[in-house]
Coordinates of C-alpha atoms and ligand atoms in Angstrom, one line a residue:
M599 CA 0.1 -18.5 4.5
I600 CA -0.3 -16.7 1.3
Y601 CA -3.3 -14.5 1.0
N602 CA -5.0 -13.5 -2.2
V603 CA -4.8 -9.8 -3.0
I604 CA -8.2 -8.3 -3.5
K605 CA -8.9 -6.1 -6.5
Y606 CA -10.7 -3.0 -7.2
P607 CA -13.8 -2.5 -7.0
D608 CA -13.9 -4.5 -3.7
P609 CA -15.6 -2.2 -1.3
L610 CA -13.0 -3.0 1.4
L611 CA -10.4 -1.1 -0.6
A612 CA -12.5 2.1 -0.2
Q613 CA -12.9 1.8 3.6
K614 CA -10.8 3.5 6.3
A615 CA -8.9 0.8 8.1
Q616 CA -9.1 0.4 11.9
P617 CA -6.2 1.1 14.3
V618 CA -4.3 -1.9 15.7
T619 CA -4.6 -2.1 19.5
V620 CA -3.4 -5.7 20.3
F621 CA 0.3 -6.5 19.7
D622 CA 0.4 -10.3 20.0
K623 CA 1.7 -13.4 18.3
E624 CA -1.2 -13.3 15.9
L625 CA -0.2 -9.8 14.7
K626 CA 3.4 -11.0 14.2
K627 CA 2.2 -14.0 12.2
L628 CA -0.1 -11.7 10.1
T629 CA 2.9 -9.4 9.1
E630 CA 4.9 -12.5 8.2
D631 CA 2.1 -13.8 6.0
M632 CA 1.8 -10.3 4.5
F633 CA 5.5 -10.5 3.4
E634 CA 4.9 -14.0 1.9
S635 CA 1.8 -12.8 0.1
M636 CA 3.6 -9.6 -1.2
Y637 CA 6.6 -11.6 -2.5
A638 CA 4.3 -14.1 -4.2
A639 CA 2.5 -11.2 -5.9
E640 CA 5.8 -9.6 -6.8
G641 CA 5.0 -6.3 -5.1
I642 CA 7.1 -3.8 -3.2
G643 CA 4.3 -2.8 -0.8
L644 CA 1.2 -4.3 0.6
A645 CA -1.5 -2.9 3.0
A646 CA -3.6 -5.2 5.2
P647 CA -6.9 -4.1 3.5
Q648 CA -5.5 -5.5 0.3
I649 CA -5.8 -9.0 1.8
G650 CA -9.2 -8.3 3.2
I651 CA -8.1 -7.2 6.7
S652 CA -9.3 -3.7 7.5
K653 CA -6.4 -2.8 9.9
R654 CA -3.8 0.0 9.9
I655 CA -0.9 -2.2 8.9
Y656 CA 1.4 -2.0 5.8
I657 CA 4.7 -3.5 4.7
V658 CA 7.3 -2.3 2.2
D659 CA 10.3 -4.0 0.8
L660 CA 12.0 -2.4 -2.2
S661 CA 14.5 -5.3 -2.4
F662 CA 11.8 -8.0 -3.1
G663 CA 13.1 -10.0 -0.2
K664 CA 16.8 -9.8 -1.0
K665 CA 17.9 -7.6 1.9
S666 CA 16.4 -8.2 5.3
E667 CA 17.1 -4.6 6.3
D668 CA 14.7 -3.4 3.6
R669 CA 11.8 -5.2 5.2
L670 CA 9.6 -2.5 6.8
V671 CA 6.5 -3.0 8.9
L672 CA 4.4 0.1 9.7
I673 CA 1.6 -0.3 12.1
N674 CA -0.8 2.7 12.9
P675 CA 1.5 4.9 10.7
E676 CA 1.3 8.7 10.7
I677 CA 2.8 11.1 8.2
L678 CA 5.0 13.5 10.2
E679 CA 6.5 15.5 7.3
T680 CA 6.5 15.7 3.5
E681 CA 8.9 17.7 1.3
G682 CA 9.3 18.3 -2.4
K683 CA 7.5 16.7 -5.3
Q684 CA 8.0 13.7 -7.7
V685 CA 5.9 12.6 -10.6
E686 CA 6.4 9.0 -11.6
E687 CA 4.4 6.0 -12.9
E688 CA 2.7 4.0 -10.2
G689 CA 1.0 0.7 -10.1
C690 CA -0.9 -1.3 -7.4
L691 CA -1.4 -5.0 -6.8
S692 CA -5.2 -4.3 -6.4
L693 CA -5.2 -2.8 -9.9
P694 CA -3.2 -5.3 -12.0
D695 CA -1.6 -3.9 -15.2
I696 CA -2.9 -0.4 -14.6
R697 CA -0.2 2.2 -14.4
D698 CA -0.2 6.0 -14.5
K699 CA 1.8 9.0 -13.4
V700 CA 1.0 10.1 -9.8
T701 CA 2.4 13.2 -8.1
R702 CA 3.8 12.5 -4.6
A703 CA 6.1 14.1 -2.1
F704 CA 9.8 13.4 -2.8
H705 CA 10.7 13.0 0.8
V706 CA 8.5 11.8 3.7
K707 CA 9.0 11.2 7.4
M708 CA 6.7 8.6 9.0
R709 CA 6.0 7.6 12.5
A710 CA 4.7 4.1 13.2
Q711 CA 4.6 1.2 15.6
D712 CA 6.4 -2.1 15.0
E713 CA 5.0 -5.6 15.6
Y714 CA 5.7 -5.3 19.3
G715 CA 3.9 -1.9 19.6
K716 CA 7.2 0.2 19.8
W717 CA 7.0 3.6 18.1
F718 CA 9.7 4.5 15.6
E719 CA 10.4 7.0 12.9
V720 CA 11.5 6.2 9.4
E721 CA 12.3 8.5 6.4
G722 CA 12.2 7.8 2.7
E723 CA 13.0 9.5 -0.5
E724 CA 12.0 8.8 -4.1
L725 CA 10.5 5.3 -4.5
L726 CA 10.5 4.6 -0.8
A727 CA 8.6 7.8 -0.1
R728 CA 6.2 6.9 -2.9
A729 CA 5.6 3.4 -1.4
F730 CA 5.1 4.9 2.1
L731 CA 2.4 7.3 0.8
H732 CA 0.8 4.9 -1.6
E733 CA 0.3 2.3 1.2
F734 CA -0.8 5.0 3.6
D735 CA -3.5 5.9 1.2
H736 CA -4.8 2.2 1.3
L737 CA -5.4 2.6 5.0
E738 CA -7.5 5.7 4.2
G739 CA -9.5 3.9 1.5
V740 CA -7.8 5.7 -1.3
L741 CA -6.3 4.1 -4.5
F742 CA -3.8 5.7 -6.8
I743 CA -6.4 6.1 -9.5
D744 CA -8.3 8.4 -7.0
R745 CA -5.3 10.8 -7.3
L746 CA -5.6 11.1 -11.1
S747 CA -7.7 13.6 -13.1
R748 CA -11.4 12.8 -13.3
L749 CA -11.0 12.0 -17.0
K750 CA -8.1 9.6 -16.6
R751 CA -9.8 7.9 -13.7
D752 CA -13.0 7.4 -15.7
L753 CA -11.1 6.0 -18.6
I754 CA -9.3 3.4 -16.3
I755 CA -12.6 2.5 -14.7
R756 CA -14.2 2.0 -18.1
R757 CA -11.3 -0.2 -19.1
I758 CA -11.7 -2.3 -15.9
R759 CA -15.4 -2.8 -16.5
K760 CA -14.7 -4.0 -20.0
L761 CA -12.1 -6.5 -18.7
Q762 CA -14.6 -7.6 -16.0
K763 CA -17.3 -8.2 -18.6
N764 CA -14.8 -10.4 -20.6
G765 CA -13.8 -12.3 -17.5
E766 CA -10.3 -10.9 -17.7
W767 CA -10.2 -9.0 -14.4
Ligands
LIG121 NI1 -1.6 -0.4 -3.9

């Protein structure tokens, strides 16, 4: 099943997501649906709140579905370590066509549970680290525009309001 990705300013995107406590078939199906939905939207990362489900789950696949080993599911993720700094343009499926430079750690080590509840650790650099941290922010109710300067954020919000008024958002 392909879910629609919800957009800013949906209040769900500003909420802290709830921990996953039940690891059952339904959860497995949800993660599969999340991959389908992410590929349909041509994204490289998707967090459950973005499809209207306020749970601590996100998926990442930098290969757009081309390499199965790149499919990552992080449930109840925690950031164990961050190192270094990178400044690159970032976008978000919940903020279509909005892009801006965001400072993130260059390297990150995460701990998370898989679809069966098993804990594992995974590390990422560059774009993968950026995706891990961007999606983690979604679980905390934070969007990448919240990490920009007040001025830049206000300009983007004004642009979105204009698009909304014209029925283009
Ligand atoms: Ni996003």
